[in-house]
Amino acid sequence: MTEDLTKKKCVPCEGGVIPFDISEIHKYQKKVDGWDILKNEKKIFHLYKKYEFKNFLESQIFINKVGEISENEGHHPDILFGWGYAEIKITTHAIEGLSKNDFILAAKIDQLINV
């Protein structure tokens, strides 16, 4: 049975947990739609996705909904947005890498578009 990440809840992470290795990352990447796995300048893995919209207001509405989901989950992405676009970057800062929480948040963000 396939795990539905949209039905899961992020659990608080204060560190002390080992980030996913590359095989675990690829396993979970298959459960989210179109998220890229990237490394930042410190070689820390994160999820990244760019969304496109018709105008600034649609981008802003989307980002506000992402903010609501993030607050409800207690897990907060880095967001960049402007006229016609929004970019989301997700990582678990406390462990400097990816965890199940990141994929749960990504799946819930995708629900906003795929509804």
Short mmCIF file of N, CA and C in Angstrom, two decimals, residues 8-106:
data_model
loop_
_atom_site.label_atom_id
_atom_site.label_comp_id
_atom_site.label_asym_id
_atom_site.label_seq_id
_atom_site.Cartn_x
_atom_site.Cartn_y
_atom_site.Cartn_z
N LYS A 8 -0.52 12.58 6.56
CA LYS A 8 0.43 12.57 7.67
C LYS A 8 0.55 13.97 8.28
N LYS A 9 1.16 14.04 9.45
CA LYS A 9 1.39 15.30 10.15
C LYS A 9 2.88 15.42 10.41
N CYS A 10 3.43 16.62 10.18
CA CYS A 10 4.83 16.85 10.50
C CYS A 10 5.01 16.73 12.01
N VAL A 11 6.14 16.13 12.40
CA VAL A 11 6.45 16.00 13.81
C VAL A 11 7.59 16.97 14.14
N PRO A 12 7.54 17.59 15.31
CA PRO A 12 8.59 18.56 15.66
C PRO A 12 9.97 17.91 15.59
N CYS A 13 10.92 18.68 15.09
CA CYS A 13 12.29 18.20 14.98
C CYS A 13 13.22 19.25 15.58
N GLU A 14 13.86 18.89 16.66
CA GLU A 14 14.79 19.80 17.33
C GLU A 14 16.24 19.38 17.07
N GLY A 15 16.44 18.50 16.11
CA GLY A 15 17.78 18.00 15.84
C GLY A 15 17.95 16.63 16.45
N GLY A 16 19.16 16.11 16.38
CA GLY A 16 19.44 14.80 16.93
C GLY A 16 18.93 13.65 16.08
N VAL A 17 18.35 13.97 14.93
CA VAL A 17 17.85 12.97 14.00
C VAL A 17 18.77 12.99 12.79
N ILE A 18 19.05 11.84 12.26
CA ILE A 18 19.92 11.77 11.07
C ILE A 18 19.10 12.11 9.83
N PRO A 19 19.60 13.03 8.99
CA PRO A 19 18.87 13.33 7.75
C PRO A 19 18.84 12.12 6.82
N PHE A 20 17.86 12.12 5.93
CA PHE A 20 17.75 11.03 4.95
C PHE A 20 19.03 10.93 4.12
N ASP A 21 19.42 9.69 3.81
CA ASP A 21 20.49 9.49 2.84
C ASP A 21 19.88 9.54 1.44
N ILE A 22 20.70 9.48 0.44
CA ILE A 22 20.23 9.68 -0.94
C ILE A 22 19.21 8.61 -1.36
N SER A 23 19.35 7.39 -0.89
CA SER A 23 18.39 6.36 -1.28
C SER A 23 17.02 6.64 -0.65
N GLU A 24 17.00 7.08 0.58
CA GLU A 24 15.75 7.42 1.26
C GLU A 24 15.11 8.65 0.59
N ILE A 25 15.95 9.61 0.20
CA ILE A 25 15.46 10.80 -0.50
C ILE A 25 14.76 10.40 -1.79
N HIS A 26 15.39 9.54 -2.57
CA HIS A 26 14.79 9.13 -3.85
C HIS A 26 13.52 8.32 -3.64
N LYS A 27 13.45 7.54 -2.58
CA LYS A 27 12.24 6.78 -2.25
C LYS A 27 11.07 7.74 -2.01
N TYR A 28 11.31 8.78 -1.23
CA TYR A 28 10.24 9.73 -0.92
C TYR A 28 9.97 10.70 -2.07
N GLN A 29 10.97 10.96 -2.88
CA GLN A 29 10.76 11.87 -4.02
C GLN A 29 9.68 11.33 -4.96
N LYS A 30 9.56 10.02 -5.04
CA LYS A 30 8.54 9.40 -5.89
C LYS A 30 7.13 9.66 -5.38
N LYS A 31 7.00 10.09 -4.12
CA LYS A 31 5.69 10.31 -3.51
C LYS A 31 5.20 11.75 -3.66
N VAL A 32 6.05 12.62 -4.22
CA VAL A 32 5.66 14.02 -4.43
C VAL A 32 5.79 14.35 -5.91
N ASP A 33 5.06 15.35 -6.34
CA ASP A 33 4.92 15.65 -7.76
C ASP A 33 5.87 16.75 -8.24
N GLY A 34 6.94 16.34 -8.93
CA GLY A 34 7.78 17.30 -9.63
C GLY A 34 8.72 18.13 -8.78
N TRP A 35 9.01 17.71 -7.57
CA TRP A 35 9.95 18.44 -6.73
C TRP A 35 11.37 18.00 -7.08
N ASP A 36 12.26 18.97 -7.26
CA ASP A 36 13.66 18.68 -7.52
C ASP A 36 14.39 18.53 -6.19
N ILE A 37 15.42 17.70 -6.21
CA ILE A 37 16.30 17.55 -5.06
C ILE A 37 17.58 18.31 -5.41
N LEU A 38 17.88 19.32 -4.63
CA LEU A 38 19.07 20.15 -4.88
C LEU A 38 19.92 20.22 -3.63
N LYS A 39 21.16 20.65 -3.80
CA LYS A 39 22.05 20.92 -2.67
C LYS A 39 22.37 22.41 -2.68
N ASN A 40 22.43 23.01 -1.50
CA ASN A 40 22.82 24.42 -1.44
C ASN A 40 24.34 24.54 -1.37
N GLU A 41 24.82 25.75 -1.14
CA GLU A 41 26.27 25.98 -1.11
C GLU A 41 26.96 25.23 0.02
N LYS A 42 26.23 24.85 1.06
CA LYS A 42 26.79 24.07 2.17
C LYS A 42 26.62 22.57 1.96
N LYS A 43 26.15 22.18 0.77
CA LYS A 43 25.94 20.77 0.41
C LYS A 43 24.80 20.13 1.19
N ILE A 44 23.84 20.95 1.61
CA ILE A 44 22.67 20.47 2.33
C ILE A 44 21.54 20.24 1.33
N PHE A 45 20.95 19.05 1.34
CA PHE A 45 19.85 18.73 0.44
C PHE A 45 18.60 19.51 0.81
N HIS A 46 17.85 19.90 -0.23
CA HIS A 46 16.53 20.51 -0.03
C HIS A 46 15.64 20.16 -1.22
N LEU A 47 14.35 20.27 -1.00
CA LEU A 47 13.36 20.13 -2.07
C LEU A 47 13.14 21.50 -2.68
N TYR A 48 12.94 21.54 -3.99
CA TYR A 48 12.71 22.81 -4.67
C TYR A 48 11.65 22.64 -5.75
N LYS A 49 10.76 23.62 -5.82
CA LYS A 49 9.77 23.61 -6.89
C LYS A 49 9.37 25.04 -7.22
N LYS A 50 9.19 25.30 -8.51
CA LYS A 50 8.73 26.61 -8.96
C LYS A 50 7.33 26.44 -9.55
N TYR A 51 6.44 27.31 -9.12
CA TYR A 51 5.06 27.34 -9.61
C TYR A 51 4.87 28.60 -10.42
N GLU A 52 4.05 28.51 -11.46
CA GLU A 52 3.76 29.68 -12.29
C GLU A 52 2.29 30.03 -12.22
N PHE A 53 2.01 31.33 -12.25
CA PHE A 53 0.65 31.85 -12.14
C PHE A 53 0.42 32.93 -13.18
N LYS A 54 -0.83 33.36 -13.32
CA LYS A 54 -1.19 34.36 -14.34
C LYS A 54 -0.81 35.78 -13.93
N ASN A 55 -0.66 36.02 -12.63
CA ASN A 55 -0.38 37.39 -12.18
C ASN A 55 0.14 37.37 -10.75
N PHE A 56 0.39 38.55 -10.22
CA PHE A 56 0.92 38.68 -8.87
C PHE A 56 -0.08 38.20 -7.82
N LEU A 57 -1.34 38.57 -7.97
CA LEU A 57 -2.36 38.22 -6.99
C LEU A 57 -2.50 36.71 -6.83
N GLU A 58 -2.48 35.97 -7.94
CA GLU A 58 -2.56 34.50 -7.84
C GLU A 58 -1.36 33.94 -7.09
N SER A 59 -0.18 34.50 -7.34
CA SER A 59 1.02 34.07 -6.61
C SER A 59 0.86 34.34 -5.12
N GLN A 60 0.36 35.52 -4.79
CA GLN A 60 0.22 35.91 -3.40
C GLN A 60 -0.81 35.04 -2.68
N ILE A 61 -1.92 34.76 -3.33
CA ILE A 61 -2.95 33.90 -2.74
C ILE A 61 -2.37 32.51 -2.46
N PHE A 62 -1.63 31.98 -3.42
CA PHE A 62 -1.00 30.67 -3.25
C PHE A 62 -0.04 30.68 -2.07
N ILE A 63 0.81 31.69 -1.99
CA ILE A 63 1.80 31.78 -0.92
C ILE A 63 1.12 31.92 0.44
N ASN A 64 0.02 32.66 0.51
CA ASN A 64 -0.71 32.77 1.77
C ASN A 64 -1.24 31.42 2.22
N LYS A 65 -1.72 30.61 1.26
CA LYS A 65 -2.21 29.27 1.59
C LYS A 65 -1.05 28.37 2.02
N VAL A 66 0.10 28.51 1.37
CA VAL A 66 1.29 27.75 1.78
C VAL A 66 1.66 28.11 3.22
N GLY A 67 1.56 29.40 3.53
CA GLY A 67 1.85 29.86 4.89
C GLY A 67 0.92 29.23 5.92
N GLU A 68 -0.35 29.12 5.59
CA GLU A 68 -1.32 28.49 6.50
C GLU A 68 -0.97 27.02 6.75
N ILE A 69 -0.68 26.31 5.67
CA ILE A 69 -0.30 24.90 5.80
C ILE A 69 0.96 24.78 6.65
N SER A 70 1.93 25.62 6.39
CA SER A 70 3.21 25.58 7.11
C SER A 70 3.01 25.81 8.60
N GLU A 71 2.18 26.78 8.95
CA GLU A 71 1.90 27.05 10.35
C GLU A 71 1.19 25.86 11.00
N ASN A 72 0.22 25.28 10.29
CA ASN A 72 -0.50 24.12 10.83
C ASN A 72 0.42 22.93 11.05
N GLU A 73 1.42 22.80 10.19
CA GLU A 73 2.36 21.67 10.29
C GLU A 73 3.54 21.98 11.21
N GLY A 74 3.75 23.25 11.52
CA GLY A 74 4.92 23.62 12.31
C GLY A 74 6.22 23.39 11.57
N HIS A 75 6.16 23.49 10.25
CA HIS A 75 7.33 23.24 9.39
C HIS A 75 7.30 24.30 8.29
N HIS A 76 8.35 25.09 8.19
CA HIS A 76 8.30 26.30 7.38
C HIS A 76 9.32 26.30 6.24
N PRO A 77 8.83 26.47 5.01
CA PRO A 77 9.73 26.51 3.85
C PRO A 77 10.31 27.91 3.65
N ASP A 78 11.30 27.98 2.80
CA ASP A 78 11.78 29.27 2.30
C ASP A 78 10.97 29.57 1.04
N ILE A 79 10.48 30.80 0.94
CA ILE A 79 9.58 31.17 -0.15
C ILE A 79 10.09 32.43 -0.83
N LEU A 80 10.08 32.40 -2.15
CA LEU A 80 10.37 33.57 -2.97
C LEU A 80 9.24 33.68 -3.97
N PHE A 81 8.62 34.85 -4.07
CA PHE A 81 7.54 34.97 -5.04
C PHE A 81 7.48 36.39 -5.60
N GLY A 82 6.81 36.49 -6.73
CA GLY A 82 6.64 37.78 -7.39
C GLY A 82 5.56 37.64 -8.45
N TRP A 83 5.59 38.52 -9.42
CA TRP A 83 4.57 38.54 -10.45
C TRP A 83 4.62 37.24 -11.25
N GLY A 84 3.60 36.41 -11.07
CA GLY A 84 3.44 35.20 -11.87
C GLY A 84 4.25 33.99 -11.46
N TYR A 85 4.90 34.05 -10.30
CA TYR A 85 5.67 32.86 -9.90
C TYR A 85 5.78 32.77 -8.38
N ALA A 86 6.07 31.57 -7.93
CA ALA A 86 6.41 31.30 -6.54
C ALA A 86 7.43 30.17 -6.53
N GLU A 87 8.48 30.33 -5.75
CA GLU A 87 9.49 29.30 -5.60
C GLU A 87 9.50 28.85 -4.14
N ILE A 88 9.48 27.55 -3.95
CA ILE A 88 9.46 26.97 -2.61
C ILE A 88 10.69 26.10 -2.42
N LYS A 89 11.36 26.29 -1.31
CA LYS A 89 12.51 25.46 -0.94
C LYS A 89 12.24 24.92 0.46
N ILE A 90 12.33 23.59 0.59
CA ILE A 90 12.02 22.94 1.87
C ILE A 90 13.21 22.09 2.31
N THR A 91 13.59 22.26 3.57
CA THR A 91 14.59 21.40 4.20
C THR A 91 14.32 21.42 5.70
N THR A 92 14.88 20.50 6.42
CA THR A 92 14.76 20.51 7.88
C THR A 92 16.04 21.14 8.42
N HIS A 93 15.93 22.41 8.76
CA HIS A 93 17.10 23.19 9.17
C HIS A 93 17.80 22.59 10.39
N ALA A 94 17.02 22.05 11.34
CA ALA A 94 17.59 21.52 12.59
C ALA A 94 18.53 20.36 12.36
N ILE A 95 18.36 19.63 11.25
CA ILE A 95 19.23 18.48 10.99
C ILE A 95 20.09 18.69 9.74
N GLU A 96 19.95 19.87 9.13
CA GLU A 96 20.70 20.20 7.92
C GLU A 96 20.56 19.14 6.84
N GLY A 97 19.32 18.84 6.52
CA GLY A 97 19.04 17.86 5.48
C GLY A 97 17.56 17.60 5.36
N LEU A 98 17.22 16.57 4.64
CA LEU A 98 15.82 16.23 4.40
C LEU A 98 15.33 15.17 5.37
N SER A 99 14.06 15.31 5.73
CA SER A 99 13.38 14.35 6.59
C SER A 99 11.99 14.09 6.01
N LYS A 100 11.28 13.18 6.62
CA LYS A 100 9.92 12.88 6.17
C LYS A 100 9.04 14.14 6.21
N ASN A 101 9.26 15.01 7.19
CA ASN A 101 8.50 16.25 7.29
C ASN A 101 8.54 17.06 6.00
N ASP A 102 9.68 17.11 5.36
CA ASP A 102 9.84 17.90 4.14
C ASP A 102 8.93 17.38 3.03
N PHE A 103 8.85 16.08 2.93
CA PHE A 103 8.02 15.47 1.89
C PHE A 103 6.54 15.58 2.22
N ILE A 104 6.20 15.53 3.50
CA ILE A 104 4.81 15.74 3.91
C ILE A 104 4.38 17.16 3.53
N LEU A 105 5.21 18.13 3.84
CA LEU A 105 4.88 19.52 3.50
C LEU A 105 4.77 19.71 2.00
N ALA A 106 5.69 19.14 1.24
CA ALA A 106 5.65 19.24 -0.23
C ALA A 106 4.35 18.65 -0.78
#
